[in-house]
Coordinates of N, CA, C and O in Angstrom, one line a residue:
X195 N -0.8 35.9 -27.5 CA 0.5 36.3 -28.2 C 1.5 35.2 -28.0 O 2.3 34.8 -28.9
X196 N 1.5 34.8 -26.7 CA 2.7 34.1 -26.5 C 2.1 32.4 -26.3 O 1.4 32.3 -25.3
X197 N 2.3 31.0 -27.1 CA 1.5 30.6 -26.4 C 2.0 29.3 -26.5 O 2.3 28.9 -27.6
X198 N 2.3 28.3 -25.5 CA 3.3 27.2 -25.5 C 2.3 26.2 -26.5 O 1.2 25.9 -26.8
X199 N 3.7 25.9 -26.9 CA 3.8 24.8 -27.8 C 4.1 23.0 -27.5 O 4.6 22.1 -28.2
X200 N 3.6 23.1 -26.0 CA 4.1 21.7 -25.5 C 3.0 21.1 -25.0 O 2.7 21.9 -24.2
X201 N 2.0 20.1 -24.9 CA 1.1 19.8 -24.6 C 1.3 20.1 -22.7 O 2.3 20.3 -22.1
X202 N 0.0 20.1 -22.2 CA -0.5 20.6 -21.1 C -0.3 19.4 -20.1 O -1.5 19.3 -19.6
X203 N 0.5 18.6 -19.5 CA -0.1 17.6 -18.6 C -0.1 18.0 -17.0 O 0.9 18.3 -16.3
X204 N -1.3 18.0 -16.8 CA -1.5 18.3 -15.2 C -0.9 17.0 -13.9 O -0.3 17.2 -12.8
X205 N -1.2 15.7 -14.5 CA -0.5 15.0 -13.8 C 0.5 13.7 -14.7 O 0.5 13.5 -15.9
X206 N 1.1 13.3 -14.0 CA 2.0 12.5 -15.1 C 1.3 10.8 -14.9 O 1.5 10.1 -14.0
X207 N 0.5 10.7 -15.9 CA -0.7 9.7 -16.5 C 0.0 8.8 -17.2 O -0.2 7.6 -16.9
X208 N 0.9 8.9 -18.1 CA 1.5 8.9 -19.1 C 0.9 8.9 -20.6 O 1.3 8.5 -21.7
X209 N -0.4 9.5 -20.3 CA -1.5 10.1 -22.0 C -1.2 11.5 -22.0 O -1.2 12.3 -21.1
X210 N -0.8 11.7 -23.1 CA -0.2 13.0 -23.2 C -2.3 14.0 -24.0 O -3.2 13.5 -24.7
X211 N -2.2 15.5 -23.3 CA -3.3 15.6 -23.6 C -3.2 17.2 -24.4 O -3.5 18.4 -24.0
X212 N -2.7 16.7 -25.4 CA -2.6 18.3 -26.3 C -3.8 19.6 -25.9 O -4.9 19.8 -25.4
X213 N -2.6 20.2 -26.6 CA -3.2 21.7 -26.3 C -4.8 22.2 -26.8 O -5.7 22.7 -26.2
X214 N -4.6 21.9 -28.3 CA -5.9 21.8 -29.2 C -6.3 20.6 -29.6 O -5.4 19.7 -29.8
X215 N -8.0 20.4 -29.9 CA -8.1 19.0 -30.1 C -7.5 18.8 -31.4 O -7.4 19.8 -32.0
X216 N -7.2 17.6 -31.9 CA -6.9 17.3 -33.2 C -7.5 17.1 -34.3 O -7.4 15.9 -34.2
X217 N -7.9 17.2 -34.9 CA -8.1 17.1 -36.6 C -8.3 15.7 -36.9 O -9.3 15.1 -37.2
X218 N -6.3 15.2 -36.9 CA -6.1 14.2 -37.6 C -6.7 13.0 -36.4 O -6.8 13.3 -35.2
X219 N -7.2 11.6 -37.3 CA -7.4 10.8 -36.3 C -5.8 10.0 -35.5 O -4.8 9.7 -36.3
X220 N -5.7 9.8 -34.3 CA -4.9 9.1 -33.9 C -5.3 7.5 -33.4 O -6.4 7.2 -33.1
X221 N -4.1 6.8 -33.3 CA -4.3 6.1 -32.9 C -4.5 5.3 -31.3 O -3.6 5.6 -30.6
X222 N -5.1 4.7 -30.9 CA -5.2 4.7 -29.6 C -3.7 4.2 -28.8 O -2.9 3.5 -29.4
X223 N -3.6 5.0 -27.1 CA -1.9 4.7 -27.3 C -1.7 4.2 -25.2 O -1.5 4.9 -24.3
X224 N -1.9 3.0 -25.4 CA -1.4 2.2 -24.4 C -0.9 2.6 -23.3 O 0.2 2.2 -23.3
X225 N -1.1 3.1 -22.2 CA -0.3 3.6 -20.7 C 0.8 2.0 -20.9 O 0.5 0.8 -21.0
X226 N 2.0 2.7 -20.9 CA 3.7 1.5 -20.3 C 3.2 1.1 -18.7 O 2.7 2.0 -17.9
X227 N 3.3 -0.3 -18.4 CA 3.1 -0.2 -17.0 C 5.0 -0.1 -16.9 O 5.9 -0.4 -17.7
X228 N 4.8 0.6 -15.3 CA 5.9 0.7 -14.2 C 6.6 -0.2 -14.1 O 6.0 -1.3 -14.5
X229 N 7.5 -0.4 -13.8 CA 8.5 -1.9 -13.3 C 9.0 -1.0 -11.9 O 10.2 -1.2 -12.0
X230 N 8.8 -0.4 -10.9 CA 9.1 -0.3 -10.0 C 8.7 0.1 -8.8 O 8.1 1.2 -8.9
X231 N 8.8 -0.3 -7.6 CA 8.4 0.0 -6.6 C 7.6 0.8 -6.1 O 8.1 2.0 -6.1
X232 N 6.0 0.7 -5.5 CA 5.3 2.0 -5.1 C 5.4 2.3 -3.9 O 4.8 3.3 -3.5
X233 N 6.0 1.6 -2.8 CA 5.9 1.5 -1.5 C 6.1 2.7 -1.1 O 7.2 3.0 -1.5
X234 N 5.6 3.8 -0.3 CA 5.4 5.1 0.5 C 7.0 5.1 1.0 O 7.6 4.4 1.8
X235 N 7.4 6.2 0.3 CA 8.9 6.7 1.2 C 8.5 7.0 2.6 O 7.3 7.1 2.8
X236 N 9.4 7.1 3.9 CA 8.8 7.2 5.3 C 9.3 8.3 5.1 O 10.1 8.7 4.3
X237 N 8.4 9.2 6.1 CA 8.8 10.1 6.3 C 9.6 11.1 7.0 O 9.3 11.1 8.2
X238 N 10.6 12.2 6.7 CA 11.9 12.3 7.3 C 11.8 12.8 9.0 O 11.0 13.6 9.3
X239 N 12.6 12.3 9.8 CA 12.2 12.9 11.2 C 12.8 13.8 11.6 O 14.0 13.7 11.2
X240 N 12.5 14.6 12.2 CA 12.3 16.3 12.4 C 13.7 16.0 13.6 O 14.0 15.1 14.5
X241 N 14.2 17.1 13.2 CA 16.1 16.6 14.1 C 15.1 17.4 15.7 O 14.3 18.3 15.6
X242 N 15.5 17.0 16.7 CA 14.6 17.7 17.9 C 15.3 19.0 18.1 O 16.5 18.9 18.2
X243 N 15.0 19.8 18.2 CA 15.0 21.5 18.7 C 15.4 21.4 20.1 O 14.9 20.7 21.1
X244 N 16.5 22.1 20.2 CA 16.4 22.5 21.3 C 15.8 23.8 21.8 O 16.0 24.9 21.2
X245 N 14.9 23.6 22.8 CA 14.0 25.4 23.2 C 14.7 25.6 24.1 O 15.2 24.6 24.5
X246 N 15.0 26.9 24.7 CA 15.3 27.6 25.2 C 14.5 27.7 26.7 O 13.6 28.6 26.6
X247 N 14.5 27.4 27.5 CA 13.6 26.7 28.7 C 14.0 27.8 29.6 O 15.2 27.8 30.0
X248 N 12.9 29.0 30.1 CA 13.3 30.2 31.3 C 12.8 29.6 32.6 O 11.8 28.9 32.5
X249 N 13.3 29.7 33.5 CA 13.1 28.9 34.8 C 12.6 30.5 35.8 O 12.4 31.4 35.0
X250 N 12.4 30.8 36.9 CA 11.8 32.0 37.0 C 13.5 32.8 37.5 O 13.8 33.9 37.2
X251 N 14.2 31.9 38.1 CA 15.6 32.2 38.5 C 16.1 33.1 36.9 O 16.6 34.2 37.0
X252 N 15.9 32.2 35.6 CA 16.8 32.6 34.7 C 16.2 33.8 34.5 O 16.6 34.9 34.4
X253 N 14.9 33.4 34.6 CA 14.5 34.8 33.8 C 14.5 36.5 34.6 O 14.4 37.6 34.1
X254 N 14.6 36.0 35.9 CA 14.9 37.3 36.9 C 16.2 37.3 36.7 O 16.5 38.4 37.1
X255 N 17.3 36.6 36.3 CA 18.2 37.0 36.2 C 18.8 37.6 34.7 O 19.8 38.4 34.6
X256 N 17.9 37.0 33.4 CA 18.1 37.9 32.3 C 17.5 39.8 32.3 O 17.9 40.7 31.8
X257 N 16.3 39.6 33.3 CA 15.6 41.2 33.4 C 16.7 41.9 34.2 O 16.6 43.2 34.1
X258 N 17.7 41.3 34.9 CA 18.5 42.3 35.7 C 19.8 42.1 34.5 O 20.3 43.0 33.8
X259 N 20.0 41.5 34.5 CA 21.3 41.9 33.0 C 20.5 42.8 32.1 O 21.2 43.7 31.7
X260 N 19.5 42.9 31.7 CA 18.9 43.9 30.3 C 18.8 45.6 31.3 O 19.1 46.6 30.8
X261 N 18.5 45.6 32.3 CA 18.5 46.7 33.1 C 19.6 47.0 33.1 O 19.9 47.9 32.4
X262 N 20.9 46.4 33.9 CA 22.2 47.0 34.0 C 22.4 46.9 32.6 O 23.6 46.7 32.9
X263 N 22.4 46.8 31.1 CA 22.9 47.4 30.5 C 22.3 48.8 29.9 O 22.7 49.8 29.2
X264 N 21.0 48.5 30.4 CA 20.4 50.0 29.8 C 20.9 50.7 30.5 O 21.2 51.8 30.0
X265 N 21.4 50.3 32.3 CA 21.8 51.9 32.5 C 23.6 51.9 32.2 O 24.3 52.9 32.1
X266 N 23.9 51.1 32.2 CA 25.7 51.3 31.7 C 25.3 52.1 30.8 O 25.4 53.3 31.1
X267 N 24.7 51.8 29.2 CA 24.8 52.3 28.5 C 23.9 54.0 28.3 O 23.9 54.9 27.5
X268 N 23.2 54.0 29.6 CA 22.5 55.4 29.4 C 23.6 56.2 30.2 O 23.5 57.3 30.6
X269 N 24.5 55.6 30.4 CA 25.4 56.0 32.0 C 26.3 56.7 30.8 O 26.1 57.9 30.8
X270 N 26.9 56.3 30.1 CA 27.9 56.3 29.4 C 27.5 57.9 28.3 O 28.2 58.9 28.0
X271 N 26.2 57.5 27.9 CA 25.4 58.6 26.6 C 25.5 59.7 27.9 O 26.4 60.5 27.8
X272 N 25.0 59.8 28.7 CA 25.1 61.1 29.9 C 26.1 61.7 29.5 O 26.1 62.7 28.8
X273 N 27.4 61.1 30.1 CA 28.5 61.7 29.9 C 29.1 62.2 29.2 O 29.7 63.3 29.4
X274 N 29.0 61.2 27.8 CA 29.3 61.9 26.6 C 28.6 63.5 26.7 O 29.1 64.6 26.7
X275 N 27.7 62.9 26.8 CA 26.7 64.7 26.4 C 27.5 65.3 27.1 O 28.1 66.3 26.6
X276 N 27.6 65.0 28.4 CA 27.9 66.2 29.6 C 29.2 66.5 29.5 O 29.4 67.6 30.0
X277 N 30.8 65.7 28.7 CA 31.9 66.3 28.6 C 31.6 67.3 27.3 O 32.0 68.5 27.5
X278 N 30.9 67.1 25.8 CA 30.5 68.1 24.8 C 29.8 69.2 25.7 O 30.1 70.3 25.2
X279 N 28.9 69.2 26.9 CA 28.4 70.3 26.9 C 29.6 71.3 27.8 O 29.7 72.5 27.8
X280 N 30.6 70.5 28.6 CA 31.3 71.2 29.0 C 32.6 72.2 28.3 O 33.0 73.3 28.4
X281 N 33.0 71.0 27.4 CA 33.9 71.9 26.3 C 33.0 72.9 25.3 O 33.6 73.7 24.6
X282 N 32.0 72.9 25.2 CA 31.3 73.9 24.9 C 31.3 75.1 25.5 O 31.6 76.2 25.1
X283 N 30.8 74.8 26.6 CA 30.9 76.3 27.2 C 32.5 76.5 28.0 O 32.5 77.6 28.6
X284 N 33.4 75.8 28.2 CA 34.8 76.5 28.5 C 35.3 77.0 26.7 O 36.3 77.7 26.9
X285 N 35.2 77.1 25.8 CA 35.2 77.2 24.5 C 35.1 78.2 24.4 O 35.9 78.9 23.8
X286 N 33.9 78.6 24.8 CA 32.7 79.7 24.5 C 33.5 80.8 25.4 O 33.9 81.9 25.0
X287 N 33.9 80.4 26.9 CA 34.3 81.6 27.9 C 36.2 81.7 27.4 O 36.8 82.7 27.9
X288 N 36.7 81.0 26.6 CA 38.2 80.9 26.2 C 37.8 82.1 25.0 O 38.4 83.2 25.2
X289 N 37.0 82.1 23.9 CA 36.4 83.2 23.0 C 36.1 84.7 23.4 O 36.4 85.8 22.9
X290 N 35.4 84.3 25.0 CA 34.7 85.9 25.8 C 36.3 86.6 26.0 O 36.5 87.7 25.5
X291 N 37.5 85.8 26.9 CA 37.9 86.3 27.5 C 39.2 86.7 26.3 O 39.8 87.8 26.5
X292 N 39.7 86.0 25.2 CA 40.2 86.2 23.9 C 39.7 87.7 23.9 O 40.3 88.6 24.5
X293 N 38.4 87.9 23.1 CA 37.8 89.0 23.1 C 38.4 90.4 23.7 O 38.9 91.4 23.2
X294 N 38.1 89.8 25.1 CA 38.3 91.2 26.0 C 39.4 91.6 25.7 O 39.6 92.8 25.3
X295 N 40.5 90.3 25.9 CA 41.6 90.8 25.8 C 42.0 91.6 24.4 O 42.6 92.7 24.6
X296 N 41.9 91.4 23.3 CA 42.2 91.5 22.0 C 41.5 93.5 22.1 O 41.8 94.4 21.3
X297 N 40.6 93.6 23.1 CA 39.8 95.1 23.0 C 41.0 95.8 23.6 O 41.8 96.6 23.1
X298 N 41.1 95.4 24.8 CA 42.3 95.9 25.9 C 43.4 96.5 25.3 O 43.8 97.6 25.3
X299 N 43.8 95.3 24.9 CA 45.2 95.5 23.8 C 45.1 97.1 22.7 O 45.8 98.2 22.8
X300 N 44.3 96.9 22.1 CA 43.9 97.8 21.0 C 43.6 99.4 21.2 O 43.8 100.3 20.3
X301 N 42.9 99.6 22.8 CA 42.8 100.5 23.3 C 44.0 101.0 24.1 O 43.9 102.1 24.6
X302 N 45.1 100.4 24.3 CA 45.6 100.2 24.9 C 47.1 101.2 24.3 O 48.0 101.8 24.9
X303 N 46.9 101.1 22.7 CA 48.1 102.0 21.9 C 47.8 103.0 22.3 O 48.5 104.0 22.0

């Protein structure tokens, strides 16, 4: 369906090598020589990396920073929970004792 219209060259030869063969005769057609330099570009050098080098000091002392923050941070999630579970249930006994009172009152006319 779709189908290019530019001859095919796989490498740049400078013979151009059409898509279909031709029909008409051509004439034979000369490779241009180059006028310039083939000499191998060098190649580029790699900027040095710095790595990250654990000594056994660093790295006992990175395993004890990753611990104290798991527990700061599990320290912290506790609490949280534990002030929601407490306003929860003073909530809950502020509603019981609302209640009573609101019965009291009523029987009370």
């Amino acid at each position: 369906m779709l189908q290019p219209r530019i001859p095919v060259n796989p490498l740049p030869t400078g013979t151009v090598i059409p898509l279909a063969p031709s029909t008409v005769p051509t004439a034979a057609v000369e490779p241009v020589a180059c006028h310039h330099d083939h000499t191998p570009v060098p190649a580029p050098v790699a900027a040095p990396r710095t790595t990250l080098q654990l000594t056994p000091g660093s790295a006992l002392a990175l395993a004890a920073g990753g611990g104290t923050v798991v527990l700061v941070v599990g320290a912290v999630l506790v609490s949280m929970l534990l002030a929601v579970a407490i306003t929860g249930v003073s909530v809950a006994l502020i509603a019981v004792m609302l209640r009573l009172v609101v019965r009291d009152m009523q029987k009370g006319r």
